Amino acid sequence: MPKRLLKGARVVDPANGRDGALDVLIADGRVIRVGPDLPAGDASVVELPHDLVICPGLIDMHVHLREPGQEHKETVATGTAAAVAGGFTAVACMPNTSPVNDNAEVTGYILRKAAEANLARVYPIGAVSRGQKGEQLADIAELREAGCVALTDDGRPVATALLMRRALEYAGMFGMPVIEHCEEQTLKGDGVAHEGFHASTLGLRGIPGEAESIMAQRDIALAELTHGVVHIAHLSARQTLDAVRYGKDRGTRVTCEVTPHHFALTDELLGAPIPYDTNAKMNPPLREEADRDAMLHGIADGSVDVIATDHAPHHYDEKHVEFDQAPFGITGLETAVSLCFEKLVHPGIVTLSRLVELLSVNPARILGVAGGSLAEGAPADITILAPDLAVTVSTARMRSKSKNTPFNGWQLRGGVAATIVGGRTVFVNEDVGLRL
Amino acid sequence: MKKDLLGIADLSCDEIYRILDTAEAMREIGGRTIKKVPTLRGKTVVNLFYEASTRTRTSFEIAEKRLSADTLSIAVATSSVQKGETLVDTAMNLEAMAPDMIVVRHASSGACHLMSRICRSRIINAGDGMHEHPTQALLDAFTIRQRKKRLDGLKVAIVGDLLHSRVLRSNVLLLTKLGAEVWVSGPPTLVPPGIDRFGVRVSTAVDEAVADADVIMMLRIQQERMQGAFFPSLREYFNVFGLTTERVKRAKRDVIIMHPGPMNRGVEIASEVADGPYSVILEQVANGVAVRMAVLYLLAGGVEEGSHAEAAA
């Protein structure tokens, strides 16, 4: 691959303490040098506008690629196409496929599909328990060997405290985090929306925030007991954030993520503008204003480690039904960056540098994968952001196979200009029109 | 009126009064020897009932027939829904046959909203999940107004399973819009979270809720709620929340007792109260036909504002 010198943009690389007008030299899929006014030498020079930002490639540590088994919703190819269009150079995919990713065969299949697609890097996450049934541990060493970077029974919690204890202990041997979908099943019951005024008004069965926080408290206590590493997925309730802060204060190895929809939306969306819109149905549910505000505070004060999308594609037919019969979840890969700019950066809740930590540095660290840094010698996984780009969200332009998003038509400020994986340009936003 | 009647939430006070006034005129038709007017001749009304219903469905059917509409009722147990057809497909297929109105009862909250987005036919909500049952609230208001001559300023106590009740939601919306003072009471396990924002007074003490009430409205306790551990036993429920003659004495001397049916005698209401002198439960049923005639008539296009008496002529 030819040498390229990216000039003129602002580089935000918090892992190396960089934030300023710097040049980035890449060659052979790696970062060669970052510095002011680098000599071009034999590299081809790419002049970038000053208002663009070069940062280490974004990593979404919580996506559902649906393959194998649910290819009508998404495939590894369409999911990674959506990822790079959303500025993500890597995604970690959840094991609740069909069959479940609880063995090396399935892990290998996903990795082969990812290699064929050759867009974003794909890091499979293996199941904690065989078949995600919550009974027996999956073959964790085998999963590790096959390429899984973490474990989870996402979609459902690890049912018993005993199995969670064993998982934390056993996975700890490999330094693998256990990612928990926190949900006390009896308290959740057959709930479909956040328990509160809006669900009550619409006659929808509620799910209290405590269904999440009780399980998080259990897992944090178990992480302390076992010295294991637990990561709380898609944290949505203010009580859960308190539990995470408590664990962190005690030195427990706990981290957490928040989705864009949980910091951008509230349960008011259930009733308006489209009453009973099934794109307002996700698990955990959109919560009330106090929870949304708590998410913003947690993101600002550092209690939240990661922003992850929980990209959950569903087919149109599956969502075009009665609210209580629709599956939970919305897509997220292609709206995340714009929502982060609109709701976090432009209002001054986080700096751009902190946003890069949330979207790149921290997920790389938690999963123990390459990336999150533009250090010399690091893979040239680079996202070029356009902080002031006027974006109108349009499902018609989305690359995901599914269009289940509540954000269609939203006008947002900030987006992605281009995405580079291993030095290769895999996405250029035609609205910015860079020549890369 | 809007295209559909999905809930009381969408109605203004004026629209509510217009329906109640129109229902007065409709009631007169029911008292005639020939109980039929040609008002909806040539209009097609489909009754699509996904849940068992005796009272509401019969009431709608009688209302439709008295207005000379062509009506048919689809009992879902015998339709292609049993073959796995979705609500959306059923709606589109019915729509293809161009009915003027579709009356829908469904176990899912919001099912009528979904149909309303698909259908040009007018949708009348005959009860959707735990959400709303607007014609029930309208007939309740009609019955109260008939007895009390007004709605504003009345104390109305609603007692029972508040959580799962669509009758509660529609009644609270309607009664608070029209200025009644609404008290609700039931076991804390059956109170909807966030009810403090409904504009009602909440008390788990039935005696407090019914004290000096002008109207007491009892809600049905579904026996299967016991499995959900919402309360210990039907016996205990009756002892703590059941409406007894003793309790009725705490209300105003001219209190009226209402129940949307079907009743569980000896669970939420004692038989001597249900059949006693204060009970207007069968009047509610009778008025249901007139109120539904009014709704069908007004949704079908009615006539110019202020001249709805023509309908009955």
XYZ file of C-alpha atoms in Angstrom:
749
model
C 0.000 0.000 0.000
C 1.317 3.456 -0.867
C 2.550 5.823 1.808
C 0.058 8.544 2.602
C 0.473 11.752 4.545
C -2.745 13.164 6.013
C -2.260 16.913 6.474
C -4.248 19.856 7.708
C -6.750 18.301 10.111
C -6.866 18.282 13.897
C -5.569 15.085 15.453
C -7.273 13.915 18.649
C -5.399 10.960 20.104
C -5.897 10.966 23.875
C -4.000 7.712 24.415
C -0.854 9.596 23.386
C -1.832 12.957 24.815
C -2.225 14.525 21.377
C -4.729 17.180 20.422
C -3.785 19.695 17.754
C -2.999 20.406 14.129
C -0.755 17.459 13.303
C 0.118 15.371 10.285
C -0.311 11.615 10.172
C 1.912 9.436 8.003
C 0.622 5.939 7.251
C 2.144 3.107 5.261
C 1.781 -0.662 5.021
C -1.369 -0.527 7.080
C 0.341 1.116 10.021
C 0.836 4.523 11.546
C 4.416 5.567 10.801
C 4.599 8.983 12.409
C 2.381 11.667 13.892
C 3.758 15.179 14.276
C 3.664 18.795 13.140
C 4.605 19.584 9.537
C 5.932 16.164 8.609
C 7.974 16.096 5.391
C 6.108 14.355 2.580
C 9.076 12.469 1.220
C 7.785 9.787 -1.136
C 4.290 9.789 0.398
C 1.234 11.030 -1.454
C -0.136 14.042 0.379
C -3.802 14.247 1.328
C -4.794 17.806 2.239
C -7.713 17.794 4.658
C -9.891 20.756 5.683
C -8.958 22.255 9.083
C -12.365 21.568 10.583
C -12.004 17.801 10.258
C -10.702 15.578 13.039
C -8.455 12.552 12.745
C -8.821 10.085 15.608
C -8.047 6.448 16.273
C -10.696 4.229 14.687
C -13.932 3.977 16.619
C -14.794 0.612 18.160
C -18.376 -0.447 18.868
C -18.165 -3.148 21.477
C -21.857 -4.086 21.375
C -23.450 -4.990 18.049
C -25.665 -7.773 16.760
C -24.550 -8.902 13.303
C -27.231 -11.653 13.312
C -25.147 -14.115 11.298
C -25.371 -17.081 11.390
C -29.092 -17.751 11.452
C -30.887 -14.450 11.128
C -29.573 -13.214 7.816
C -32.924 -11.607 7.008
C -32.103 -8.984 9.663
C -28.397 -8.439 9.013
C -25.291 -10.220 7.816
C -21.667 -9.753 8.743
C -21.235 -8.039 5.350
C -24.145 -5.588 5.708
C -23.423 -5.015 9.391
C -19.787 -4.157 8.807
C -20.774 -1.943 5.860
C -23.025 -0.075 8.289
C -20.185 0.020 10.812
C -17.676 1.704 8.537
C -20.346 4.133 7.291
C -20.866 5.016 10.939
C -17.156 5.613 11.494
C -16.436 2.315 13.242
C -13.275 0.497 12.229
C -14.087 -2.435 14.506
C -17.125 -4.033 16.088
C -17.563 -6.715 18.718
C -20.507 -8.956 17.899
C -22.854 -10.636 20.318
C -23.213 -14.424 20.475
C -27.026 -14.675 20.420
C -27.006 -15.949 16.855
C -28.596 -19.169 15.658
C -26.791 -21.357 16.506
C -25.360 -19.512 19.492
C -21.676 -18.588 19.300
C -20.671 -20.965 22.078
C -18.071 -22.946 20.127
C -15.100 -22.501 17.818
C -17.093 -23.508 14.730
C -19.425 -20.539 14.989
C -16.631 -18.159 15.953
C -14.621 -19.299 12.947
C -17.641 -18.897 10.662
C -18.141 -15.295 11.781
C -14.461 -14.507 11.310
C -14.487 -16.018 7.817
C -17.501 -13.916 6.887
C -15.744 -10.850 8.270
C -12.633 -11.596 6.208
C -14.781 -11.988 3.081
C -16.515 -8.678 3.726
C -13.138 -7.084 4.431
C -14.546 -3.862 5.892
C -14.498 -3.357 9.662
C -12.570 -5.615 11.998
C -14.884 -8.051 13.769
C -14.239 -9.297 17.287
C -16.617 -12.106 18.199
C -17.871 -12.322 21.748
C -18.566 -15.856 22.935
C -21.398 -17.128 25.086
C -20.846 -17.515 28.815
C -22.984 -20.615 28.944
C -23.633 -23.399 26.488
C -26.539 -22.348 24.282
C -26.867 -19.238 26.491
C -29.007 -21.455 28.666
C -27.422 -20.401 31.932
C -26.661 -23.968 32.991
C -23.133 -25.011 32.017
C -20.153 -22.875 31.084
C -19.357 -22.800 27.370
C -15.908 -24.055 26.308
C -14.271 -20.778 27.142
C -10.666 -21.708 26.384
C -11.781 -22.995 22.975
C -13.656 -19.752 22.302
C -10.622 -17.751 23.332
C -8.415 -19.778 21.063
C -10.844 -19.326 18.147
C -10.744 -15.559 18.527
C -13.402 -14.485 21.010
C -12.376 -11.429 23.022
C -15.039 -11.465 25.743
C -17.975 -13.487 27.031
C -21.630 -12.704 27.463
C -25.074 -14.262 27.439
C -26.400 -10.951 26.058
C -30.095 -10.890 25.394
C -30.501 -12.502 28.734
C -28.551 -12.278 31.991
C -26.419 -15.037 33.463
C -29.264 -16.570 35.395
C -27.693 -17.642 38.653
C -25.173 -16.014 40.945
C -23.280 -19.293 41.095
C -22.776 -19.564 37.345
C -21.762 -15.894 37.178
C -19.235 -16.508 39.916
C -17.770 -19.447 38.027
C -17.702 -17.481 34.767
C -15.844 -14.579 36.365
C -13.357 -16.918 37.991
C -12.772 -19.028 34.904
C -12.674 -16.188 32.368
C -10.313 -14.342 34.695
C -7.719 -16.987 33.879
C -7.616 -15.539 30.327
C -8.148 -11.934 31.359
C -11.454 -11.974 29.468
C -14.198 -9.647 30.640
C -17.664 -11.025 31.253
C -20.203 -8.659 29.745
C -23.518 -8.735 31.545
C -26.945 -7.884 30.231
C -28.348 -6.958 33.626
C -31.941 -7.933 34.099
C -33.601 -9.539 37.076
C -36.012 -11.696 35.116
C -38.851 -11.976 37.612
C -38.905 -8.218 38.160
C -38.853 -7.593 34.422
C -41.656 -10.105 33.945
C -43.441 -9.515 30.651
C -42.668 -5.797 30.712
C -42.233 -3.976 27.410
C -41.462 -0.383 28.435
C -39.957 1.617 31.274
C -42.216 1.495 34.311
C -43.600 4.968 34.913
C -46.096 7.578 33.841
C -45.827 7.035 30.084
C -46.139 3.246 30.194
C -49.039 3.577 32.617
C -50.813 6.095 30.394
C -50.426 3.898 27.330
C -51.318 0.707 29.175
C -47.936 -0.920 28.602
C -46.416 -3.320 31.089
C -43.516 -1.738 32.916
C -39.907 -2.689 33.639
C -38.471 -0.813 36.628
C -34.878 0.435 36.641
C -34.275 -1.845 39.600
C -34.636 -4.900 37.337
C -31.296 -3.742 35.935
C -29.583 -2.364 39.032
C -30.259 -5.406 41.232
C -28.427 -7.650 38.773
C -25.586 -5.132 38.419
C -25.186 -5.015 42.197
C -24.979 -8.805 42.272
C -22.377 -8.897 39.529
C -20.265 -6.153 41.057
C -20.261 -8.018 44.359
C -19.215 -11.186 42.518
C -16.467 -9.356 40.635
C -15.147 -8.219 43.992
C -15.330 -11.749 45.363
C -13.593 -13.331 42.392
C -11.299 -10.480 41.289
C -12.892 -11.046 37.894
C -13.617 -8.406 35.281
C -17.235 -7.472 34.688
C -18.551 -5.050 32.100
C -22.132 -3.806 32.425
C -23.754 -3.644 28.984
C -26.199 -0.934 27.853
C -26.598 0.664 31.254
C -29.865 2.623 31.347
C -31.021 3.236 34.913
C -29.648 5.804 37.345
C -29.607 3.184 40.099
C -27.290 1.013 38.009
C -24.910 3.911 37.535
C -24.811 4.330 41.317
C -23.938 0.638 41.623
C -21.086 1.025 39.122
C -19.745 4.074 40.973
C -19.881 2.140 44.229
C -17.902 -0.711 42.665
C -15.336 1.601 41.134
C -14.864 3.419 44.444
C -14.047 0.090 46.038
C -11.563 -0.805 43.341
C -13.718 -3.538 41.818
C -12.894 -4.304 38.183
C -16.142 -3.038 36.734
C -16.722 -0.982 33.605
C -19.878 0.005 31.781
C -21.318 1.274 28.538
C -24.257 3.515 27.622
C -26.026 3.564 24.259
C -26.732 6.723 22.276
C -30.474 6.138 22.543
C -30.306 6.082 26.324
C -28.594 9.465 26.469
C -30.600 10.972 23.586
C -34.157 9.780 24.238
C -36.657 9.204 27.023
C -39.809 7.137 27.406
C -41.802 10.120 26.169
C -41.112 8.683 22.705
C -43.570 5.853 23.449
C -46.526 8.183 23.024
C -45.316 10.840 20.586
C -44.835 11.674 17.780
C -45.970 8.177 16.758
C -47.981 6.481 19.519
C -46.814 2.922 20.156
C -43.933 3.234 17.678
C -42.168 -0.124 17.889
C -38.889 1.701 17.157
C -39.250 3.106 20.662
C -39.134 -0.448 22.008
C -35.776 -1.707 23.145
C -34.310 -3.607 26.063
C -33.360 -2.041 28.372
C -36.217 0.358 27.677
C -35.958 4.097 27.130
C -36.148 5.473 30.628
C -37.383 8.679 32.198
C -35.750 12.083 32.184
C -33.948 11.582 35.505
C -32.273 8.482 34.107
C -31.370 10.179 30.835
C -29.847 13.063 32.799
C -27.938 10.611 34.997
C -26.484 9.003 31.863
C -25.274 12.416 30.689
C -23.725 13.092 34.102
C -22.042 9.703 34.167
C -20.637 10.287 30.700
C -19.362 13.724 31.750
C -17.801 12.679 35.071
C -16.102 9.541 33.788
C -18.292 6.956 35.527
C -19.290 5.697 32.093
C -16.396 4.077 30.241
C -17.825 3.392 26.812
C -20.488 4.429 24.360
C -21.721 1.362 22.480
C -24.715 1.147 20.182
C -26.388 -2.202 20.938
C -27.066 -2.190 17.180
C -30.038 -4.560 17.005
C -31.375 -4.890 13.476
C -34.855 -6.348 12.999
C -36.791 -6.937 9.795
C -39.600 -4.526 8.895
C -42.221 -7.281 9.197
C -41.077 -8.132 12.702
C -41.454 -4.542 13.867
C -44.683 -3.819 11.972
C -46.901 -5.440 14.609
C -48.615 -4.652 17.891
C -46.228 -2.972 20.347
C -46.174 -5.784 22.882
C -45.466 -8.351 20.159
C -42.580 -6.528 18.489
C -38.986 -7.580 19.216
C -36.815 -5.282 21.336
C -34.077 -3.225 19.711
C -33.044 -0.584 17.191
C -30.138 -0.136 14.810
C -27.384 2.191 15.970
C -24.175 1.955 13.974
C -25.020 4.677 11.465
C -26.448 7.238 13.889
C -24.095 6.970 16.881
C -21.447 9.514 15.909
C -23.947 12.189 14.921
C -25.899 11.689 18.155
C -22.657 11.939 20.153
C -21.796 15.241 18.511
C -25.303 16.641 18.820
C -26.040 15.554 22.381
C -22.581 15.376 23.995
C -19.901 17.410 22.233
C -21.750 20.470 20.959
C -23.644 21.072 24.235
C -20.283 20.878 26.046
C -20.978 17.730 28.054
C -17.742 16.111 26.879
C -14.699 17.303 24.992
C -13.829 15.706 21.701
C -10.870 14.063 23.388
C -13.135 12.470 25.974
C -15.496 11.322 23.225
C -12.611 9.515 21.541
C -11.864 7.773 24.831
C -15.502 6.658 25.065
C -15.679 5.434 21.476
C -12.175 4.122 20.882
C -9.592 4.108 23.663
C -11.714 2.493 26.355
C -13.414 -0.215 24.288
C -9.982 -1.269 22.964
C -8.613 -1.430 26.501
C -11.598 -3.336 27.935
C -11.627 -5.906 25.130
C -7.834 -6.110 25.040
C -7.698 -5.534 21.290
C -5.514 -3.376 19.090
C -6.668 0.150 18.393
C -7.601 3.177 20.413
C -4.252 4.763 19.675
C -2.335 6.451 16.861
C 0.991 5.413 18.349
C 3.741 4.835 15.861
C 3.500 1.250 14.694
C -0.178 0.910 15.573
C -2.578 -0.383 12.885
C -3.714 2.501 10.700
C -7.337 2.263 11.870
C -8.458 5.849 11.572
C -11.769 7.659 11.648
C -12.022 11.133 10.156
C -14.799 13.070 11.839
C -16.653 16.114 10.547
C -17.854 17.849 13.723
C -19.914 20.521 11.949
C -21.378 18.467 9.128
C -25.137 18.942 8.758
C -26.605 15.452 8.831
C -30.179 14.431 8.100
C -30.692 10.855 9.190
C -32.197 8.871 6.333
C -33.021 5.178 6.454
C -32.953 5.192 2.650
C -29.208 5.794 2.771
C -28.419 3.289 5.478
C -26.293 0.266 4.715
C -27.651 -1.905 7.463
C -30.104 -4.460 6.144
C -32.656 -3.263 8.690
C -34.096 0.199 9.069
C -35.517 0.036 12.581
C -34.443 3.384 13.961
C -36.438 6.083 15.720
C -34.050 8.742 14.399
C -35.144 8.797 10.747
C -35.477 12.403 9.602
C -33.570 13.823 12.580
C -31.310 16.737 11.767
C -28.018 16.549 13.617
C -24.737 18.438 13.567
C -21.637 16.288 13.241
C -20.810 13.133 11.351
C -18.222 10.912 9.744
C -16.088 12.036 6.807
C -14.170 8.836 6.154
C -13.122 5.544 7.686
C -9.756 3.873 7.214
C -9.055 0.295 8.296
C -5.503 -0.985 8.209
C -4.501 1.950 6.026
C -7.213 1.183 3.472
C -10.042 3.650 2.906
C -13.251 1.675 3.425
C -15.729 4.536 3.562
C -15.916 8.070 2.239
C -18.946 10.181 3.015
C -20.025 11.740 -0.288
C -21.477 14.701 1.605
C -17.937 15.624 2.650
C -16.295 14.329 -0.500
C -12.725 13.726 0.594
C -10.360 12.253 -1.945
C -8.634 9.491 -0.086
C -64.525 14.717 15.249
C -61.216 13.198 14.189
C -61.156 10.312 11.737
C -61.081 7.675 14.464
C -62.128 7.232 18.059
C -58.964 5.751 19.544
C -59.308 7.098 23.044
C -60.728 9.779 25.305
C -57.236 11.316 25.241
C -57.960 12.620 21.719
C -61.332 14.211 22.540
C -61.942 17.803 23.564
C -64.570 18.690 26.180
C -66.788 20.024 23.407
C -66.558 16.774 21.505
C -67.415 14.788 24.609
C -70.482 16.921 25.286
C -71.483 16.640 21.657
C -71.397 12.848 21.879
C -73.383 12.880 25.132
C -75.972 15.291 23.702
C -76.305 13.218 20.548
C -76.735 10.105 22.696
C -79.748 11.746 24.372
C -81.417 11.912 20.999
C -80.382 8.344 20.204
C -81.821 7.024 23.451
C -85.256 8.045 22.348
C -85.028 5.702 19.366
C -84.573 2.761 21.696
C -87.888 3.567 23.313
C -89.884 3.370 20.096
C -91.886 0.401 18.870
C -89.891 0.349 15.643
C -86.339 0.768 16.942
C -84.705 1.652 13.666
C -83.749 4.784 11.744
C -82.184 4.947 8.271
C -79.275 7.144 9.324
C -76.424 4.762 8.409
C -78.156 3.038 5.515
C -75.564 1.934 2.990
C -72.710 2.203 5.475
C -70.716 -0.909 6.307
C -69.453 -1.506 9.816
C -67.152 -4.380 10.724
C -66.870 -5.522 14.332
C -63.436 -7.092 14.736
C -63.147 -8.687 18.149
C -59.892 -10.331 19.129
C -61.040 -10.765 22.704
C -64.166 -12.343 24.067
C -66.862 -9.792 24.761
C -70.572 -10.118 25.354
C -71.696 -6.698 26.457
C -69.613 -4.423 24.277
C -70.001 -6.432 21.101
C -73.743 -6.889 21.497
C -74.109 -3.232 22.328
C -72.236 -2.149 19.190
C -74.183 -4.595 17.027
C -77.527 -3.359 18.312
C -76.409 0.254 17.886
C -75.338 -0.416 14.294
C -78.575 -2.204 13.438
C -80.730 0.520 14.935
C -78.960 2.956 12.638
C -79.540 0.624 9.634
C -75.843 0.024 8.941
C -74.775 -3.174 7.193
C -72.798 -4.925 9.862
C -70.788 -8.023 10.280
C -68.866 -9.350 13.194
C -65.636 -11.254 12.959
C -64.940 -13.596 15.809
C -61.252 -14.146 15.649
C -61.468 -17.769 16.747
C -63.035 -18.646 13.385
C -61.065 -16.273 11.151
C -57.756 -16.580 9.330
C -56.007 -15.026 12.309
C -56.006 -18.586 13.589
C -53.934 -19.407 10.530
C -51.276 -16.934 11.607
C -52.368 -13.777 9.803
C -50.974 -10.614 11.343
C -53.109 -7.717 12.515
C -51.611 -5.579 9.756
C -52.601 -8.081 7.052
C -56.069 -8.515 8.488
C -56.466 -4.741 8.528
C -55.291 -4.381 4.936
C -57.618 -7.147 3.764
C -60.628 -5.664 5.498
C -59.648 -2.277 4.148
C -59.625 -3.682 0.609
C -63.359 -4.370 1.001
C -63.906 -0.711 1.885
C -65.931 -0.779 5.069
C -66.829 2.644 6.467
C -65.980 1.809 10.044
C -64.172 -0.916 11.938
C -64.882 -1.489 15.614
C -61.853 -3.150 17.186
C -61.272 -4.964 20.435
C -57.756 -6.302 20.938
C -55.609 -7.568 23.807
C -52.618 -5.381 22.848
C -52.500 -1.747 23.932
C -52.121 0.421 20.841
C -53.576 -2.127 18.396
C -56.176 0.432 17.261
C -53.457 3.035 16.672
C -51.665 0.556 14.441
C -54.877 -0.113 12.476
C -55.594 3.574 12.241
C -52.261 4.132 10.501
C -53.114 1.462 7.924
C -56.822 1.984 7.309
C -58.796 4.733 5.693
C -61.880 3.256 7.341
C -62.718 4.902 10.625
C -61.486 2.931 13.612
C -63.487 2.776 16.822
C -61.621 1.439 19.822
C -63.788 -1.050 21.685
C -61.014 -1.748 24.194
C -57.271 -2.138 23.551
C -55.254 -4.025 26.117
C -54.740 -2.011 29.281
C -54.966 1.268 27.402
C -58.442 2.706 26.731
C -62.089 1.785 26.372
C -63.513 5.123 25.283
C -67.149 4.159 24.637
C -67.340 2.674 28.143
C -66.214 5.973 29.674
C -68.676 7.862 27.479
C -71.582 5.675 28.526
C -70.498 6.010 32.147
C -70.460 9.793 31.811
C -73.839 9.685 30.111
C -75.257 7.633 32.978
C -73.789 9.930 35.623
C -75.082 13.026 33.876
C -78.525 11.485 33.535
C -78.677 10.899 37.305
C -76.736 13.915 38.571
C -77.473 16.450 35.814
C -73.805 17.415 35.739
C -70.279 16.031 35.927
C -68.159 18.916 37.150
C -67.653 19.097 40.885
C -68.830 15.541 41.528
C -66.714 13.242 43.676
C -66.189 9.980 41.816
C -64.434 7.061 43.527
C -63.027 4.319 41.301
C -62.051 1.154 43.172
C -60.362 -2.060 42.105
C -57.653 -3.280 39.737
C -56.380 0.083 38.543
C -53.237 -1.319 36.933
C -54.757 -3.516 34.262
C -57.923 -1.526 33.638
C -58.594 0.298 30.369
C -61.919 1.396 31.849
C -59.993 3.238 34.553
C -57.754 5.069 32.099
C -60.619 6.228 29.886
C -62.753 7.253 32.834
C -59.971 9.182 34.535
C -59.248 11.087 31.321
C -62.903 11.882 30.713
C -63.928 12.751 34.261
C -60.922 14.969 34.955
C -61.439 16.763 31.624
C -65.009 17.539 32.618
C -64.092 18.756 36.094
C -65.011 15.866 38.377
C -62.929 15.152 41.488
C -61.642 11.637 40.950
C -60.448 9.358 43.734
C -58.961 5.982 42.990
C -58.380 3.114 45.368
C -57.021 -0.403 45.167
C -54.242 -2.596 46.519
C -50.825 -0.919 46.074
C -49.824 -3.867 43.868
C -52.528 -2.860 41.387
C -51.875 0.890 41.234
C -50.190 2.044 37.994
C -46.761 3.635 38.636
C -46.820 7.355 37.892
C -50.528 7.668 38.705
C -49.694 10.825 40.693
C -49.523 12.550 37.307
C -53.029 11.409 36.292
C -54.685 14.273 38.167
C -56.460 11.993 40.637
C -56.364 11.439 44.397
C -55.007 8.033 45.348
C -55.808 6.202 48.563
C -55.432 2.569 49.496
C -58.146 3.137 52.114
C -61.432 2.482 50.321
C -63.350 4.134 53.137
C -61.532 7.388 52.507
C -62.008 7.164 48.744
C -65.757 6.573 48.959
C -66.431 9.064 51.765
C -69.065 11.562 50.556
C -68.752 10.261 47.004
C -71.455 11.076 44.472
C -70.438 8.124 42.338
C -68.695 4.852 43.166
C -67.374 2.924 40.218
C -66.133 -0.603 40.865
C -63.617 -2.299 38.598
C -63.524 -5.991 37.876
C -60.950 -8.146 39.590
C -59.710 -10.774 37.199
C -59.357 -14.033 39.030
C -56.086 -14.831 37.248
C -54.456 -11.849 38.990
C -54.202 -14.000 42.076
C -51.610 -16.146 40.336
C -49.556 -13.004 39.809
C -49.519 -12.600 43.609
C -51.097 -9.158 43.398
C -53.139 -9.985 46.495
C -53.366 -12.985 48.796
C -56.879 -14.311 48.177
C -60.272 -13.327 46.814
C -61.630 -13.572 50.333
C -59.091 -11.101 51.649
C -59.654 -8.856 48.658
C -63.350 -8.662 49.390
C -62.692 -7.925 53.047
C -60.301 -5.077 52.325
C -61.595 -3.608 49.050
C -65.038 -5.087 48.360
C -68.001 -2.733 48.188
C -70.397 -3.639 50.995
C -73.582 -2.019 52.235
C -71.594 -0.685 55.186
C -69.122 1.047 52.896
C -71.844 2.525 50.717
C -73.171 4.304 53.827
C -70.034 6.447 53.892
C -70.892 7.955 50.519
C -73.498 10.640 49.818
C -77.054 9.585 50.457
C -77.884 9.741 46.769
C -74.715 7.941 45.639
C -74.872 5.844 42.498
C -72.981 2.572 42.170
C -71.505 1.644 38.802
C -69.699 -1.357 37.359
C -68.564 -1.884 33.747
C -69.144 -5.648 33.971
C -68.711 -8.495 34.000
C -69.154 -8.490 37.769
C -67.607 -10.858 40.267
C -70.218 -10.919 42.967
C -68.678 -11.358 46.362
C -65.233 -10.344 45.115
C -65.303 -6.643 44.292
C -68.945 -6.025 45.050
C -71.516 -7.550 47.368
C -74.657 -8.796 45.637
C -76.911 -6.679 47.816
C -75.062 -3.587 46.599
C -75.020 -4.671 42.963
C -78.754 -5.359 43.053
C -79.562 -2.629 45.575
C -81.303 0.720 45.253
C -78.163 2.749 44.446
C -77.021 0.514 41.627
C -77.224 1.881 38.069
C -75.347 -1.017 36.558
C -78.110 -2.062 34.166
C -78.768 1.549 33.190
C -75.151 1.692 32.095
C -75.768 -1.268 29.823
C -78.925 0.300 28.414
C -77.192 3.621 27.815
C -74.301 1.879 26.105
C -76.413 1.352 22.997
C -77.412 5.022 22.754
C -73.859 6.255 23.295
C -72.474 3.884 20.665
C -75.180 4.986 18.234
C -74.030 8.559 18.839
C -70.385 7.687 18.240
C -71.154 5.738 15.053
C -73.367 8.515 13.785
C -70.913 11.324 14.490
C -67.952 9.425 13.063
C -69.902 8.537 9.944
C -70.009 12.207 9.205
C -72.982 13.227 11.245
C -74.606 16.419 10.142
C -73.710 20.027 10.638
C -72.760 21.139 14.096
C -75.708 21.819 16.345
C -78.306 19.942 14.322
C -77.671 16.416 15.568
C -81.313 16.075 16.613
C -81.979 15.373 12.950
C -80.401 12.010 13.358
C -83.170 10.873 15.596
C -85.908 12.393 13.471
